[in-house]
Tab-separated table of C-alpha atoms in Angstrom:
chain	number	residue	atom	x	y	z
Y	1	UNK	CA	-12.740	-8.519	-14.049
Y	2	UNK	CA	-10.156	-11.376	-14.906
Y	3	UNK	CA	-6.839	-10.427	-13.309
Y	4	UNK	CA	-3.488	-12.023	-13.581
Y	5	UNK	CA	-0.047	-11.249	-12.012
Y	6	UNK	CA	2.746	-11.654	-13.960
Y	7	UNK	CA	6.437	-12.554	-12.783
Y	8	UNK	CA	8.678	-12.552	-15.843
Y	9	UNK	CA	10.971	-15.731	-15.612
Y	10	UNK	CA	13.654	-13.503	-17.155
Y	11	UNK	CA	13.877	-10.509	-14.349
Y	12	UNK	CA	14.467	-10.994	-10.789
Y	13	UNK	CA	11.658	-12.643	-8.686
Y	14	UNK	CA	9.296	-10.166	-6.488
Y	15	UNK	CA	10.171	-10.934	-2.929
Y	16	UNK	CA	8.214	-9.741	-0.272
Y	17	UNK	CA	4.395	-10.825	-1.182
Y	18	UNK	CA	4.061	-8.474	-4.582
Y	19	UNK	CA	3.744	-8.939	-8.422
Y	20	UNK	CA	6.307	-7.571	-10.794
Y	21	UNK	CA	3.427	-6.896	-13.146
Y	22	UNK	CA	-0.353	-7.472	-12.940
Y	23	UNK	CA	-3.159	-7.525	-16.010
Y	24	UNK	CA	-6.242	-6.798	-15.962
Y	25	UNK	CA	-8.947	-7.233	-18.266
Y	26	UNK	CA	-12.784	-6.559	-18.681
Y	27	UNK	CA	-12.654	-3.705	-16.031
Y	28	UNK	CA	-15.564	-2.335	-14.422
Y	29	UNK	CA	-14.705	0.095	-12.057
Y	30	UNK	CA	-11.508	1.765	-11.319
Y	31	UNK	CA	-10.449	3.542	-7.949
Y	32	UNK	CA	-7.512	5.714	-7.558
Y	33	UNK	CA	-7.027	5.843	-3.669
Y	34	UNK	CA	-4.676	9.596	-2.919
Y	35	UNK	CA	-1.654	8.499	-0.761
Y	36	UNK	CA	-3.025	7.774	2.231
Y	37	UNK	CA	-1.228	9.358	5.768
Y	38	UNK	CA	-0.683	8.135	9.459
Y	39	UNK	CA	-3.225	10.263	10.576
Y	40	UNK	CA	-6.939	9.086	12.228
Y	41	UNK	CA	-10.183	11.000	12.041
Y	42	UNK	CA	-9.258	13.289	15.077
Y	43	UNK	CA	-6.097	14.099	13.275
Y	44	UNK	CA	-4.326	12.089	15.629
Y	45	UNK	CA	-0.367	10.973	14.216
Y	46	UNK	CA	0.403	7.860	16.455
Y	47	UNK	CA	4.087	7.687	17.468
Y	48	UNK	CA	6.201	4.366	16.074
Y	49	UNK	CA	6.371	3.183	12.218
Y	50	UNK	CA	4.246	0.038	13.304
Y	51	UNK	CA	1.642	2.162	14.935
Y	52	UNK	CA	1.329	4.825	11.701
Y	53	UNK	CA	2.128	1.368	8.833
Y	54	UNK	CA	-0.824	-0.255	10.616
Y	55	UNK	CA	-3.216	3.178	10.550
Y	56	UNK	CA	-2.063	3.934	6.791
Y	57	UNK	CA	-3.866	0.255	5.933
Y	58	UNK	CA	-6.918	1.107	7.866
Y	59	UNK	CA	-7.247	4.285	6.336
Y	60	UNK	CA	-6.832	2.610	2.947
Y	61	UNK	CA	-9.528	0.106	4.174
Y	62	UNK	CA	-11.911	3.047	4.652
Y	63	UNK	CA	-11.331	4.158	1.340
Y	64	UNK	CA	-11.641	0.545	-0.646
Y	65	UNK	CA	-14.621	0.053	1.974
Y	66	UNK	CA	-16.576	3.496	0.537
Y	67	UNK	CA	-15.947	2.516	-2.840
Y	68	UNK	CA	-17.285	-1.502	-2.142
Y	69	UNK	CA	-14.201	-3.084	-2.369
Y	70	UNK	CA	-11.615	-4.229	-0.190
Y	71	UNK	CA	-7.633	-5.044	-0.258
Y	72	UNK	CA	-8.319	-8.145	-2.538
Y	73	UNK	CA	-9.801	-5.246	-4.899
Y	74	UNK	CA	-5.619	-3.882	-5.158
Y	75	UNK	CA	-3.993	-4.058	-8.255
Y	76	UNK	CA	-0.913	-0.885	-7.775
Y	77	UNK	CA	0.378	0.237	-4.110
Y	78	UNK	CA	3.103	3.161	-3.760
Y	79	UNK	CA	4.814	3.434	-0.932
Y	80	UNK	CA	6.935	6.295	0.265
Y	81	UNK	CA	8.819	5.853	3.618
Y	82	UNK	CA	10.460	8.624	4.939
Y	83	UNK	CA	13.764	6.157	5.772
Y	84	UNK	CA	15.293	3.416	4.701
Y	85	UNK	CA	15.598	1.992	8.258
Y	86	UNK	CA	11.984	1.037	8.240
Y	87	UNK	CA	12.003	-1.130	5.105
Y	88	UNK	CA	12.426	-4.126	6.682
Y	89	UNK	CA	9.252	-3.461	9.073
Y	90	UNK	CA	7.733	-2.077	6.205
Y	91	UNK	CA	7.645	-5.385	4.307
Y	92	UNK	CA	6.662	-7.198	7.227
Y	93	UNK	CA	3.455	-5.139	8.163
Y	94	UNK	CA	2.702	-4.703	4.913
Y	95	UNK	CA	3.194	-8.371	4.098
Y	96	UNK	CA	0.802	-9.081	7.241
Y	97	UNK	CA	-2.007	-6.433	5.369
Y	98	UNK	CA	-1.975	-7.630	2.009
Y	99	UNK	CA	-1.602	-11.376	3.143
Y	100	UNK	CA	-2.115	-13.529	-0.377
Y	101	UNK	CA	-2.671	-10.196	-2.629
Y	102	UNK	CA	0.151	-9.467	-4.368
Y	103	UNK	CA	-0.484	-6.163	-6.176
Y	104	UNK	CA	2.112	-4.514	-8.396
Y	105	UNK	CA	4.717	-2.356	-5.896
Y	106	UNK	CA	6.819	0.039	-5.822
Y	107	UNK	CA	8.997	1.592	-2.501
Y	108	UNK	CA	10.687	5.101	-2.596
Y	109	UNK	CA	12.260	6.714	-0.078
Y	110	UNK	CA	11.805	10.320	0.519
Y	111	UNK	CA	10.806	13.216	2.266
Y	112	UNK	CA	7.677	13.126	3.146
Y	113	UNK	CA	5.044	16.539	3.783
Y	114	UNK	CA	5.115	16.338	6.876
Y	115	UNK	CA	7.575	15.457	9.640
Y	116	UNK	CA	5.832	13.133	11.910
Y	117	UNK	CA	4.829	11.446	8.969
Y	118	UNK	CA	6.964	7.821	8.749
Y	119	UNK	CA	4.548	6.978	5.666
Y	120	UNK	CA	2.364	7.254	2.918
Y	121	UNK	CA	0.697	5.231	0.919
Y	122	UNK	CA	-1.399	5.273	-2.248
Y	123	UNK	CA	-3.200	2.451	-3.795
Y	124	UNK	CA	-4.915	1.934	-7.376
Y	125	UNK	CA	-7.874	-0.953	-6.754
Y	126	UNK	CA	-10.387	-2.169	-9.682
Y	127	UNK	CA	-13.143	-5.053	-9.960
């Protein structure tokens, strides 16, 4: 797969370790990763937006992990956050996740399906 992000000179620069834009081209596989929730195998919900941010990106590893890939693999992330007061920690966890991936991004804030729920996140990854 030959991938390039794209950061249009003429709209505002990404900040925050994203693309504006990404291509891809000769595309072999495709995963769609549902928006993954703050939840662990024992349907535990950890209390804290760090504690749920940091179990949303393991349970996204899982996912890129079953389909043999992993977060370099990410080309689209959603994020919903059930606040705007956790954007800023947001950024920074996420930021620490992705580290020099810079998938396209998008952040909405909403109500999420469940209360306890701080977060959820859904990915697109291809190779």
């Amino acid at each position: 797969m030959k991938r390039e992000n794209l950061n249009a000179k003429s709209a505002p620069d990404p900040h925050g370790g994203y693309s504006q834009a990404v291509v891809l081209e000769q595309v072999k596989r495709l995963v769609l990763v549902s928006g993954q929730i703050p939840m662990d195998s024992d349907d535990k919900v950890p209390e804290g937006f760090e504690a749920q941010a940091r179990l949303v990106w393991r349970n996204i590893d899982a996912q890129l992990k079953a389909a043999g890939m992993d977060k370099s693999n990410l080309v689209k992330v959603t994020m919903y956050l059930a606040d705007r007061q956790y954007a800023t920690q947001n950024r920074e966890i996420r930021s620490d996740y992705l580290g020099a991936v810079a998938p396209a991004l998008t952040v909405v804030i909403c109500g999420i399906f469940d209360d306890r729920w701080l977060l959820e996140v859904e990915a697109v990854a291809a190779q």
